[in-house]
Coordinates of C-alpha atoms in Angstrom, one line a residue:
Chain H
M28 CA 18.3 1.6 66.5
D29 CA 16.3 4.7 66.9
G30 CA 13.7 5.7 64.4
G31 CA 15.5 8.8 63.2
R32 CA 18.6 6.9 62.1
V33 CA 16.6 4.3 60.2
R34 CA 14.6 7.0 58.5
R35 CA 17.8 8.8 57.5
M36 CA 19.4 5.6 56.2
W37 CA 16.3 4.8 54.3
E38 CA 16.2 8.3 52.8
Q39 CA 19.9 8.1 51.9
M40 CA 19.4 4.8 50.2
G41 CA 16.2 6.0 48.6
G42 CA 18.1 9.0 47.3
R43 CA 20.8 7.0 45.8
L44 CA 18.4 4.5 44.4
G45 CA 16.3 7.3 43.0
K46 CA 19.3 8.8 41.3
A47 CA 20.3 5.4 39.8
Y48 CA 16.8 4.9 38.6
L49 CA 16.7 8.3 37.0
V50 CA 20.0 7.7 35.3
F51 CA 18.7 4.4 34.1
V52 CA 15.5 5.9 32.7
F53 CA 17.4 8.7 30.9
F54 CA 19.8 6.1 29.5
L55 CA 16.9 4.1 28.2
L56 CA 15.4 7.2 26.6
Y57 CA 18.6 8.6 25.1
A58 CA 20.6 5.5 24.1
P59 CA 18.8 4.8 20.9
I60 CA 19.0 8.4 19.8
V61 CA 22.7 8.5 20.6
Y62 CA 23.2 5.3 18.7
L63 CA 21.3 6.6 15.7
I64 CA 23.2 9.9 15.6
A65 CA 26.5 8.2 16.0
F66 CA 25.9 6.1 12.9
S67 CA 24.9 9.2 10.9
F68 CA 28.7 9.8 10.8
N69 CA 29.5 6.3 9.6
A70 CA 31.5 6.1 6.4
G71 CA 29.9 2.7 5.5
D72 CA 26.3 2.5 4.4
T73 CA 24.8 0.3 7.1
M74 CA 24.1 0.4 10.8
Y75 CA 25.7 -3.0 11.2
A76 CA 29.3 -2.0 11.1
W77 CA 31.3 1.1 11.9
E78 CA 33.6 1.9 9.0
G79 CA 35.1 5.2 10.1
F80 CA 34.0 8.8 10.4
S81 CA 32.6 10.8 7.5
L82 CA 30.2 13.6 6.8
D83 CA 29.0 11.9 3.5
W84 CA 25.5 11.4 4.7
Y85 CA 25.1 15.0 5.7
R86 CA 26.4 16.0 2.3
E87 CA 24.0 13.7 0.6
L88 CA 21.2 15.2 2.7
L89 CA 22.1 18.7 1.6
H90 CA 21.8 17.7 -2.0
D91 CA 18.4 16.0 -1.6
E92 CA 16.2 18.7 -2.8
R93 CA 13.0 16.7 -2.4
L94 CA 13.7 16.1 1.2
F95 CA 14.5 19.8 1.7
V96 CA 11.1 20.8 0.3
I97 CA 9.4 18.2 2.5
A98 CA 11.3 19.5 5.6
L99 CA 10.0 23.0 4.7
N100 CA 6.5 21.6 4.2
T101 CA 6.7 20.2 7.7
L102 CA 7.9 23.5 9.2
V103 CA 5.3 25.5 7.4
I104 CA 2.5 23.2 8.4
A105 CA 3.7 23.1 12.0
L106 CA 4.1 26.8 12.4
A107 CA 0.9 27.7 10.6
S108 CA -1.3 25.1 12.3
S109 CA 0.1 26.0 15.8
I110 CA -0.6 29.7 15.3
L111 CA -4.2 29.0 14.2
A112 CA -4.7 26.3 16.8
T113 CA -3.4 28.7 19.5
G114 CA -5.9 31.3 18.5
V115 CA -8.8 28.9 18.4
G116 CA -7.7 27.0 21.5
T117 CA -7.2 30.2 23.6
A118 CA -10.6 31.5 22.7
G119 CA -12.0 28.1 23.6
A120 CA -10.3 27.9 26.9
L121 CA -11.5 31.4 27.8
L122 CA -15.1 30.5 26.9
I123 CA -14.9 27.2 28.9
G124 CA -13.0 28.8 31.9
M125 CA -15.3 31.8 32.1
S126 CA -18.5 29.9 31.7
E127 CA -20.6 30.2 34.8
A128 CA -22.6 27.0 34.4
R129 CA -20.5 24.3 35.9
R130 CA -22.2 21.4 34.1
R131 CA -21.7 23.0 30.7
R132 CA -18.1 23.7 31.5
E133 CA -17.4 20.2 32.5
A134 CA -19.2 18.8 29.5
L135 CA -17.1 20.9 27.2
L136 CA -13.9 20.0 29.0
L137 CA -14.8 16.3 28.7
L138 CA -15.4 16.6 25.0
N139 CA -12.1 18.4 24.6
N140 CA -10.2 15.7 26.6
V141 CA -11.8 12.8 24.7
L142 CA -10.4 14.3 21.5
L143 CA -7.0 14.6 23.2
V144 CA -6.9 10.9 24.1
S145 CA -8.4 9.5 20.9
P146 CA -6.0 7.4 18.9
D147 CA -4.4 9.2 16.0
V148 CA -5.4 6.6 13.5
Q149 CA -9.0 7.1 14.4
I150 CA -8.7 10.8 14.0
G151 CA -6.9 10.3 10.7
I152 CA -9.5 8.0 9.2
S153 CA -12.3 10.3 10.4
F154 CA -10.7 13.2 8.7
L155 CA -10.1 11.2 5.5
L156 CA -13.8 10.3 5.4
L157 CA -14.9 13.8 6.2
F158 CA -12.7 15.4 3.5
T159 CA -13.9 12.8 1.0
L160 CA -17.5 13.5 1.9
A161 CA -17.0 17.3 1.7
G162 CA -15.1 17.0 -1.6
I163 CA -12.0 18.6 -0.2
A164 CA -8.9 17.6 -2.3
L165 CA -6.2 15.9 -0.2
G166 CA -3.0 18.0 0.0
E167 CA -1.5 20.8 1.9
G168 CA -4.9 22.3 2.8
S169 CA -6.3 19.1 4.2
V170 CA -3.2 18.4 6.2
L171 CA -3.3 22.0 7.6
L172 CA -6.9 21.6 8.6
A173 CA -6.3 18.3 10.3
H174 CA -3.3 19.6 12.2
V175 CA -5.2 22.7 13.4
A176 CA -8.0 20.4 14.6
F177 CA -5.9 18.0 16.6
S178 CA -3.9 20.8 18.1
V179 CA -6.8 22.8 19.4
P180 CA -7.6 20.4 22.4
I181 CA -4.0 20.5 23.5
V182 CA -3.9 24.3 23.5
V183 CA -7.2 24.4 25.4
L184 CA -5.7 22.0 28.0
M185 CA -2.6 24.2 28.4
V186 CA -4.5 27.5 28.7
L187 CA -7.4 26.4 30.8
P188 CA -5.5 26.0 34.1
Q189 CA -4.2 29.6 33.8
V190 CA -7.7 30.9 33.1
E191 CA -9.0 29.0 36.2
K192 CA -6.1 30.2 38.3
M193 CA -6.8 33.8 37.4
P194 CA -8.5 35.5 40.4
K195 CA -12.0 36.8 39.5
T196 CA -11.3 39.7 41.8
L197 CA -8.6 40.8 39.3
L198 CA -11.3 41.3 36.6
D199 CA -13.7 43.0 39.1
A200 CA -10.9 45.4 40.1
A201 CA -10.2 46.2 36.4
Y202 CA -13.9 46.9 35.7
D203 CA -14.2 48.9 38.9
L204 CA -11.3 51.0 37.7
G205 CA -13.2 51.7 34.5
A206 CA -11.6 49.3 32.1
S207 CA -13.7 48.4 29.0
H208 CA -14.2 44.7 28.0
R209 CA -11.5 45.2 25.4
D210 CA -9.0 46.5 28.0
V211 CA -9.8 43.7 30.3
L212 CA -9.1 41.1 27.6
F213 CA -5.9 42.6 26.2
R214 CA -4.4 44.2 29.4
V215 CA -5.5 41.8 32.1
I216 CA -6.6 38.4 30.9
L217 CA -4.2 37.8 28.0
P218 CA -1.1 38.9 29.9
Y219 CA -2.1 36.8 32.8
I220 CA -2.5 33.6 30.7
T221 CA 0.5 34.2 28.5
P222 CA 2.5 31.3 29.9
G223 CA -0.4 29.0 29.1
I224 CA -0.7 30.3 25.6
L225 CA 3.0 29.9 24.9
A226 CA 3.0 26.4 26.4
G227 CA 0.0 25.6 24.2
F228 CA 1.7 26.9 21.1
F229 CA 4.9 24.8 21.7
M230 CA 2.9 21.7 22.5
A231 CA 0.9 22.2 19.3
L232 CA 4.1 22.7 17.4
T233 CA 5.7 19.5 18.6
Y234 CA 2.5 17.6 18.0
S235 CA 2.2 18.8 14.5
F236 CA 5.9 18.3 13.8
D237 CA 6.0 14.7 14.6
D238 CA 2.5 13.6 13.6
F239 CA 2.5 10.6 11.4
A240 CA -0.8 8.8 11.7
V241 CA -3.2 11.6 10.9
T242 CA -1.0 13.1 8.2
F243 CA -0.6 9.7 6.6
F244 CA -4.3 9.5 5.9
V245 CA -5.0 13.1 4.8
T246 CA -2.0 13.8 2.7
G247 CA -2.0 13.5 -1.1
G248 CA -1.4 15.3 -4.3
G249 CA 2.4 15.1 -4.0
F250 CA 2.4 16.8 -0.6
S251 CA 4.3 15.1 2.1
T252 CA 5.7 15.8 5.5
L253 CA 8.9 14.4 7.1
P254 CA 7.3 11.7 9.3
V255 CA 5.4 10.3 6.3
E256 CA 8.4 10.5 4.0
I257 CA 10.7 8.9 6.5
Y258 CA 8.3 6.1 7.0
S259 CA 8.1 5.3 3.3
R260 CA 11.8 5.5 2.9
A261 CA 12.5 3.3 5.9
R262 CA 10.4 0.5 4.4
R263 CA 12.9 0.2 1.6
G264 CA 15.8 -0.3 4.0
V265 CA 17.1 2.5 6.2
S266 CA 19.6 4.7 4.5
L267 CA 22.0 6.5 6.8
E268 CA 20.8 9.7 5.2
L269 CA 17.8 9.3 7.4
N270 CA 20.1 9.1 10.4
A271 CA 21.7 12.4 9.4
L272 CA 18.2 13.9 9.0
S273 CA 17.1 12.6 12.4
A274 CA 20.2 14.1 14.0
L275 CA 19.4 17.5 12.6
L276 CA 15.8 17.1 13.7
F277 CA 16.9 16.2 17.2
L278 CA 18.9 19.4 17.3
L279 CA 15.9 21.3 16.2
S280 CA 13.7 19.7 18.9
F281 CA 16.4 20.7 21.4
A282 CA 16.3 24.3 20.1
F283 CA 12.5 24.2 20.4
A284 CA 12.7 23.0 24.0
F285 CA 15.3 25.5 25.0
G286 CA 13.4 28.3 23.3
Y287 CA 10.3 27.4 25.2
Y288 CA 12.2 27.1 28.5
W289 CA 13.9 30.5 27.9
I290 CA 10.7 32.3 27.0
Q291 CA 8.9 30.7 29.9
R292 CA 11.6 31.9 32.4
R293 CA 11.6 35.4 31.0
E294 CA 7.9 35.4 31.2
M295 CA 8.1 34.3 34.9
R296 CA 10.5 37.0 35.9
P297 CA 8.4 40.2 35.5
R298 CA 5.5 38.5 37.1
T299 CA 7.0 39.2 40.5
E300 CA 7.6 42.8 39.7
V301 CA 4.9 45.5 39.8
R302 CA 3.3 46.0 36.4
R303 CA 2.2 49.3 35.0
Chain X
M6 CA 0.5 41.4 26.1
R7 CA 3.7 42.8 24.5
T8 CA 5.5 39.5 25.0
L9 CA 2.7 37.7 23.3
V10 CA 2.6 40.1 20.3
R11 CA 6.3 40.1 19.9
F12 CA 6.4 36.3 20.1
F13 CA 3.8 35.8 17.5
V14 CA 5.3 38.4 15.2
F15 CA 8.6 36.4 15.5
V16 CA 6.7 33.1 14.7
G17 CA 5.0 34.8 11.8
I18 CA 8.4 35.9 10.4
L19 CA 9.7 32.3 10.7
L20 CA 6.6 31.1 8.9
F21 CA 7.1 33.6 6.2
L22 CA 10.8 32.6 5.8
A23 CA 10.0 28.9 5.6
F24 CA 7.3 29.7 3.1
S25 CA 9.5 31.8 0.9
A26 CA 12.3 29.3 1.1
R27 CA 10.0 26.7 -0.2
A28 CA 8.7 29.0 -2.9
A29 CA 12.3 29.7 -4.0
V30 CA 13.2 26.0 -4.2
T31 CA 10.0 25.0 -6.1
A32 CA 10.1 28.1 -8.3
K33 CA 11.4 26.1 -11.3
Y34 CA 8.2 24.0 -11.1
R35 CA 6.0 27.0 -11.7
A36 CA 7.1 27.0 -15.4
Y37 CA 5.1 23.8 -15.8
G38 CA 1.9 25.6 -14.6
E39 CA -1.0 23.3 -14.5
N40 CA 0.7 20.7 -16.6
V41 CA 1.3 18.2 -13.8
L42 CA 1.1 14.5 -13.8
H43 CA 0.4 12.6 -10.5
V44 CA 2.0 9.2 -10.6
Y45 CA 1.3 6.6 -7.8
N46 CA 3.8 3.8 -7.9
W47 CA 5.7 1.4 -5.7
G48 CA 8.8 2.7 -3.8
D49 CA 12.0 2.8 -5.8
Y50 CA 10.3 1.4 -8.9
V51 CA 11.4 3.8 -11.6
D52 CA 14.8 5.2 -12.7
P53 CA 14.6 8.9 -11.4
A54 CA 16.8 9.9 -14.4
L55 CA 14.0 8.8 -16.7
L56 CA 11.4 10.9 -14.8
E57 CA 13.7 13.9 -15.4
R58 CA 14.0 13.1 -19.0
F59 CA 10.2 12.8 -19.4
Q60 CA 9.8 16.2 -17.8
E61 CA 12.3 17.8 -20.1
E62 CA 10.9 16.2 -23.2
T63 CA 7.2 16.8 -22.6
G64 CA 7.1 19.8 -20.3
I65 CA 4.9 17.8 -18.0
R66 CA 5.9 17.9 -14.4
V67 CA 5.8 14.6 -12.6
V68 CA 4.7 14.4 -9.0
Y69 CA 5.7 10.9 -7.9
E70 CA 4.1 9.3 -4.9
T71 CA 4.8 5.8 -3.6
F72 CA 2.9 3.1 -1.8
D73 CA 4.0 -0.2 -0.2
S74 CA 1.2 -2.5 -0.8
N75 CA -1.7 -3.0 -3.3
E76 CA -4.1 -2.7 -0.4
E77 CA -2.8 0.7 0.6
M78 CA -3.1 1.8 -3.0
L79 CA -6.6 0.4 -3.4
A80 CA -7.7 2.3 -0.3
K81 CA -6.4 5.6 -1.6
L82 CA -7.9 5.1 -5.1
R83 CA -11.3 4.1 -3.7
Q84 CA -11.4 7.0 -1.4
G85 CA -11.2 9.4 -4.4
G86 CA -9.9 12.5 -2.6
T87 CA -6.7 12.3 -4.6
S88 CA -6.5 12.6 -8.3
Y89 CA -3.7 10.3 -9.5
D90 CA -3.3 10.1 -13.2
I91 CA -1.3 6.9 -13.3
A92 CA -1.1 4.0 -10.8
V93 CA 0.8 0.8 -11.0
P94 CA -1.1 -2.0 -9.2
S95 CA -0.5 -5.7 -9.5
D96 CA -2.7 -8.3 -11.3
Y97 CA -5.3 -9.1 -8.7
A98 CA -5.6 -5.5 -7.6
I99 CA -6.2 -4.5 -11.2
Q100 CA -9.0 -7.1 -11.4
R101 CA -10.6 -5.6 -8.3
L102 CA -10.2 -2.0 -9.6
I103 CA -11.9 -3.0 -12.8
R104 CA -14.7 -4.7 -11.0
E105 CA -15.3 -1.7 -8.9
G106 CA -15.3 0.5 -11.9
L107 CA -12.5 2.7 -10.8
L108 CA -10.4 2.7 -14.0
L109 CA -10.6 4.5 -17.4
P110 CA -10.5 2.2 -20.4
I111 CA -7.3 2.4 -22.3
D112 CA -7.4 3.6 -25.9
H113 CA -4.8 1.5 -27.6
S114 CA -4.6 3.7 -30.6
R115 CA -3.0 6.4 -28.4
L116 CA -0.1 4.1 -27.4
P117 CA 1.9 3.5 -30.6
N118 CA 4.6 1.8 -28.5
L119 CA 2.3 -0.8 -27.2
R120 CA 3.4 -3.0 -30.1
H121 CA 6.7 -3.6 -28.4
I122 CA 5.1 -5.6 -25.6
D123 CA 5.6 -9.3 -25.8
P124 CA 2.2 -10.8 -26.6
R125 CA 2.8 -13.4 -23.8
F126 CA 2.2 -10.6 -21.3
L127 CA -0.9 -9.2 -22.9
D128 CA -4.5 -10.5 -22.6
L129 CA -4.0 -12.1 -19.2
P130 CA -6.9 -13.4 -17.1
F131 CA -6.9 -10.4 -14.8
D132 CA -7.6 -8.0 -17.7
P133 CA -8.7 -9.8 -20.9
G134 CA -7.8 -7.7 -23.9
N135 CA -5.9 -5.3 -21.8
R136 CA -8.8 -2.9 -21.8
Y137 CA -7.7 -1.2 -18.7
S138 CA -4.0 -1.9 -18.1
V139 CA -0.6 -1.9 -19.8
P140 CA 2.3 -4.1 -18.6
Y141 CA 5.1 -2.4 -16.7
F142 CA 7.1 -5.2 -15.0
W143 CA 6.7 -8.8 -14.1
G144 CA 8.4 -11.2 -11.8
T145 CA 8.2 -14.3 -9.7
L146 CA 8.2 -15.4 -6.1
G147 CA 11.0 -17.8 -5.2
I148 CA 13.6 -18.7 -2.7
A149 CA 16.9 -16.9 -2.2
Y150 CA 19.5 -18.8 -0.3
R151 CA 23.2 -19.2 0.3
P152 CA 24.4 -22.6 -1.0
D153 CA 27.6 -22.3 1.0
R154 CA 25.8 -22.0 4.3
V155 CA 22.9 -24.4 3.7
P156 CA 23.7 -28.1 3.6
I157 CA 21.0 -28.9 1.1
E158 CA 20.3 -27.8 -2.4
I159 CA 16.9 -26.0 -2.4
Q160 CA 14.7 -26.9 -5.4
S161 CA 11.2 -27.3 -4.0
W162 CA 9.0 -25.6 -1.5
W163 CA 9.3 -28.8 0.6
D164 CA 13.0 -28.1 1.1
L165 CA 11.9 -25.2 3.4
W166 CA 10.7 -27.9 5.8
S167 CA 14.0 -29.7 6.0
P168 CA 15.4 -29.9 9.5
E169 CA 18.7 -28.4 8.4
L170 CA 17.1 -25.0 8.0
R171 CA 16.0 -24.7 11.6
G172 CA 15.5 -21.0 12.4
Q173 CA 17.0 -19.8 9.2
V174 CA 14.1 -18.9 6.9
L175 CA 12.7 -15.4 6.4
L176 CA 9.2 -15.2 4.9
V177 CA 7.6 -12.2 3.1
D178 CA 4.8 -10.7 5.1
G179 CA 1.9 -11.5 2.7
P180 CA -1.0 -13.8 3.3
R181 CA -1.4 -15.0 -0.3
E182 CA 2.3 -15.6 -0.6
V183 CA 2.7 -17.6 2.6
V184 CA -0.6 -19.5 2.5
G185 CA 0.3 -20.1 -1.2
I186 CA 3.5 -21.9 -0.2
G187 CA 1.4 -24.4 1.8
L188 CA -1.1 -24.8 -1.0
Q189 CA 1.5 -25.4 -3.7
A190 CA 3.6 -27.7 -1.5
L191 CA 0.4 -29.8 -1.3
G192 CA -0.2 -29.6 -5.0
Y193 CA -3.1 -27.3 -4.9
S194 CA -3.5 -24.1 -7.0
L195 CA -2.5 -20.7 -5.6
N196 CA -6.0 -19.6 -6.3
D197 CA -7.6 -22.4 -4.3
S198 CA -10.3 -21.2 -1.9
D199 CA -11.6 -24.5 -0.8
P200 CA -11.8 -24.2 3.0
A201 CA -10.6 -27.8 3.5
H202 CA -7.5 -27.2 1.3
L203 CA -6.8 -23.9 3.1
E204 CA -7.0 -25.7 6.5
E205 CA -4.7 -28.4 5.3
A206 CA -2.2 -25.8 4.0
K207 CA -2.4 -24.0 7.4
A208 CA -1.7 -27.2 9.3
L209 CA 1.3 -27.8 7.0
L210 CA 2.6 -24.3 7.6
D211 CA 2.4 -24.7 11.3
S212 CA 4.9 -27.5 11.0
L213 CA 7.2 -25.0 9.2
V214 CA 7.3 -22.8 12.3
P215 CA 10.6 -24.1 13.8
N216 CA 12.4 -23.2 10.6
V217 CA 11.0 -19.6 10.4
K218 CA 13.3 -17.0 11.7
A219 CA 11.0 -14.0 11.0
I220 CA 8.2 -12.7 8.8
V221 CA 9.3 -9.4 7.4
G222 CA 8.3 -6.7 4.9
D223 CA 10.5 -4.9 2.4
E224 CA 13.5 -5.0 4.7
I225 CA 13.9 -8.7 3.8
R226 CA 16.3 -7.4 1.1
V227 CA 18.6 -5.7 3.6
L228 CA 18.4 -8.6 6.0
L229 CA 19.5 -11.2 3.5
A230 CA 22.1 -9.0 1.8
Q231 CA 23.7 -8.5 5.3
D232 CA 23.6 -12.1 6.1
E233 CA 21.1 -12.0 8.9
A234 CA 19.6 -15.1 7.4
S235 CA 20.6 -17.7 4.8
V236 CA 17.2 -18.5 3.3
G237 CA 14.4 -16.1 2.3
V238 CA 11.1 -16.4 0.4
I239 CA 11.3 -13.3 -1.8
W240 CA 10.2 -11.5 -5.0
S241 CA 12.5 -11.9 -7.9
G242 CA 13.4 -8.2 -8.2
D243 CA 14.3 -8.0 -4.5
A244 CA 16.3 -11.2 -4.9
K245 CA 18.2 -9.6 -7.8
S246 CA 19.2 -6.7 -5.5
V247 CA 20.3 -9.2 -2.8
L248 CA 22.4 -11.1 -5.4
E249 CA 24.0 -7.9 -6.5
H250 CA 25.0 -7.0 -2.9
N251 CA 26.0 -10.4 -1.8
E252 CA 27.2 -12.8 -4.5
S253 CA 27.0 -15.9 -2.3
F254 CA 23.2 -15.9 -2.8
E255 CA 21.3 -18.0 -5.3
Y256 CA 17.7 -17.6 -6.4
V257 CA 15.4 -20.5 -7.3
I258 CA 11.9 -20.9 -8.5
P259 CA 10.6 -24.0 -6.7
K260 CA 9.8 -26.9 -9.0
E261 CA 6.2 -27.2 -7.9
G262 CA 5.7 -23.8 -9.4
S263 CA 5.2 -20.4 -7.9
N264 CA 3.5 -17.1 -8.3
I265 CA 4.1 -15.0 -11.4
W266 CA 2.9 -11.4 -11.0
F267 CA 2.5 -8.4 -13.3
D268 CA 2.5 -4.8 -12.3
N269 CA 0.6 -2.7 -14.9
F270 CA 0.0 0.9 -15.6
V271 CA -3.6 1.9 -15.1
I272 CA -5.4 5.3 -15.4
P273 CA -7.8 5.8 -12.5
K274 CA -11.2 7.4 -13.1
T275 CA -10.3 10.4 -11.1
A276 CA -7.3 11.3 -13.4
R277 CA -7.2 14.9 -14.4
N278 CA -4.4 14.8 -16.9
V279 CA -5.4 11.9 -19.1
E280 CA -3.5 13.3 -22.0
G281 CA -0.3 13.4 -19.9
A282 CA -1.0 9.9 -18.7
Y283 CA -1.0 8.5 -22.2
K284 CA 2.2 10.3 -22.9
F285 CA 3.8 8.9 -19.8
I286 CA 2.7 5.3 -20.5
D287 CA 3.9 5.5 -24.1
F288 CA 7.2 7.0 -23.0
F289 CA 7.9 4.0 -20.8
L290 CA 6.8 1.6 -23.5
D291 CA 9.7 2.9 -25.7
P292 CA 12.2 0.0 -25.9
E293 CA 15.2 2.1 -25.1
I294 CA 13.6 3.8 -22.1
A295 CA 12.1 0.5 -20.9
A296 CA 15.6 -1.2 -21.1
Q297 CA 17.2 1.6 -19.1
N298 CA 14.4 1.4 -16.5
A299 CA 14.7 -2.4 -16.3
E300 CA 18.4 -2.2 -15.6
Y301 CA 17.7 0.3 -12.8
V302 CA 14.7 -1.5 -11.2
G303 CA 15.9 -5.1 -11.6
F304 CA 12.6 -6.8 -12.4
A305 CA 11.9 -8.4 -15.7
T306 CA 10.6 -6.3 -18.5
P307 CA 7.6 -7.4 -20.6
N308 CA 8.9 -5.2 -23.5
R309 CA 10.3 -7.3 -26.3
G310 CA 12.2 -4.3 -27.8
A311 CA 13.8 -3.6 -24.4
F312 CA 14.6 -7.2 -23.9
A313 CA 16.6 -7.2 -27.1
L314 CA 18.5 -4.1 -25.9
L315 CA 19.4 -5.5 -22.5
P316 CA 22.9 -7.0 -22.0
E317 CA 23.1 -10.7 -22.7
E318 CA 24.1 -11.6 -19.2
V319 CA 20.8 -10.1 -17.9
T320 CA 18.5 -11.7 -20.5
S321 CA 20.1 -15.1 -20.4
D322 CA 19.8 -15.3 -16.6
E323 CA 17.1 -17.9 -16.3
R324 CA 16.5 -17.1 -12.7
F325 CA 15.0 -13.8 -13.7
Y326 CA 13.8 -14.5 -17.2
P327 CA 12.7 -18.1 -16.7
P328 CA 12.3 -20.3 -19.8
E329 CA 9.0 -21.4 -21.2
D330 CA 8.8 -24.7 -19.3
V331 CA 9.2 -22.9 -15.9
L332 CA 6.8 -20.2 -16.9
R333 CA 4.1 -22.8 -17.5
R334 CA 4.3 -23.9 -13.9
L335 CA 3.7 -20.4 -12.6
E336 CA 0.4 -19.1 -11.6
V337 CA -1.1 -15.6 -11.5
Y338 CA -3.0 -14.5 -8.4
L339 CA -6.7 -14.0 -9.2
D340 CA -9.0 -11.9 -7.1
L341 CA -10.7 -14.5 -5.0
G342 CA -13.4 -12.3 -3.6
R343 CA -14.0 -10.8 -0.2
D344 CA -14.7 -14.0 1.7
A345 CA -11.7 -16.0 0.5
V346 CA -9.4 -13.0 1.0
A347 CA -10.7 -12.7 4.6
R348 CA -10.0 -16.5 5.1
Y349 CA -6.5 -16.1 3.8
N350 CA -5.8 -13.2 6.1
E351 CA -7.2 -15.1 9.1
L352 CA -5.2 -18.2 8.5
F353 CA -2.1 -16.1 8.0
L354 CA -2.7 -14.2 11.2
E355 CA -3.2 -17.5 13.0
F356 CA 0.0 -18.8 11.6
K357 CA 1.9 -15.7 12.7
M358 CA 0.4 -16.0 16.2
H359 CA 1.1 -19.6 16.4
R360 CA 4.8 -18.8 16.2
K361 CA 4.8 -17.6 19.8

């Protein structure tokens, strides 16, 4: 057999194997979610037996006012903390990215990444101790602070590549053409790194939205978020109401992902055109 | 830049909407102003209708938070960043809270309904004279099992070791409970901290391994009710809910004795609404309220007045209101101090690991 045919056969097989593998992985990822969502429509009250289709659990969910307030809490915290973190993180990424001293830049980046990979429990406990020491009452404020803090490194990580990709000649050109610092920042730098900022915002949003460990430690005073509430309810035996809630959250995550994708694509398009 | 501005204006609007929606839902709470009472209790451990009623009668808004274990509750109270006005720890946890000076003394003259509590549940070793705590519920640890599925009649801890129960026993995930089974089977006290006795108990427990199906938390209730196992070492209140779901079950307190526990109201030192806390405790000491609450929760009430109001079939059920001679065989957990607790935890962990 000649080498070409072997290679083609190998590639064909590899392609098919690759596809099967991909299907397998996605099955593994989605099967539990599908199973969970399917049972949110169960007429019975357990996950053990299917007793017919009903929307009862969704109805019950609608009447659960406490859960509704908690869902809104989660949304408020996620949006507010991601906006703040995006601001802080973008500024940080610009400072790190623009820094001339390589050593200092790398040191800063290292510190940033250490925070990113630190276990959530450790961050949660540290915040708990800090807030206690500083006399900050646990509640919405402490949760917001903690969420901003753990989101900043993510935003930095998402924005930094864009800052580094940005040709320095672009800035020089702008200055040469008489742009002020302000103009350079708002008309050159920020538009250039917009995709990174948006990516950072969405990452922060998802991080905040599903954070359990950190929130668990710093929450109090009657304030709760969905992950914490779901955890405490699940300990008492999982009600299918939680399945219904999870189904809705899954849809929301889908909406987030699509929103991000859509904005990202729109953002990419004008990049190829000439900008005024 | 325009994209960015537009995007964040959009996000800002979303945030504003979520914020106002929440304000609209919680608007009715604003009428209560600062008159809020933070209650820290076990999950599903109060009739929500009674909380509503308390709010209506007193104009005090109740913020109800839950915990799953005494240890979790202790950690939050010690930490002090939260200001709970009421907490409901169990006996040995109360003892520890008292020793660490985290509780306010209770002024008995402000609790007129205290006289309804059965004297048998007052002045217990973990809080002599009830200086810091007021009884809420009590119960036992025992064995729930299905007589129709299990070929033996279970009466003693030793029955858990019988070869007929291979792979059928669920245990609660608690060091003191599980090590306690070994201690009591050997005839020692539940509060024994003699290392040699603990070692002996551990060796005995290791031989229980083939019979153990799993060591689980609160979900033990669901697992038994849904027939995932035929035998479970379980709290009396949880057993009651299993029995209600699945009538084939039986609950026994082993003849060697077992643990009797008490969950009491306490007022942490960090409480801000002490006035409200007294009102809350006194409200739940009222016989009629306590009876309704006991029916909802399923554990045994220490309230004599409430006991009299409960239906005959509840109060005559000796499984949940054991008679005097059984009560005498039951032991309260005492706080054994840091070293012994660590030893218990270690042995329990070894036992869990030994299983695989």
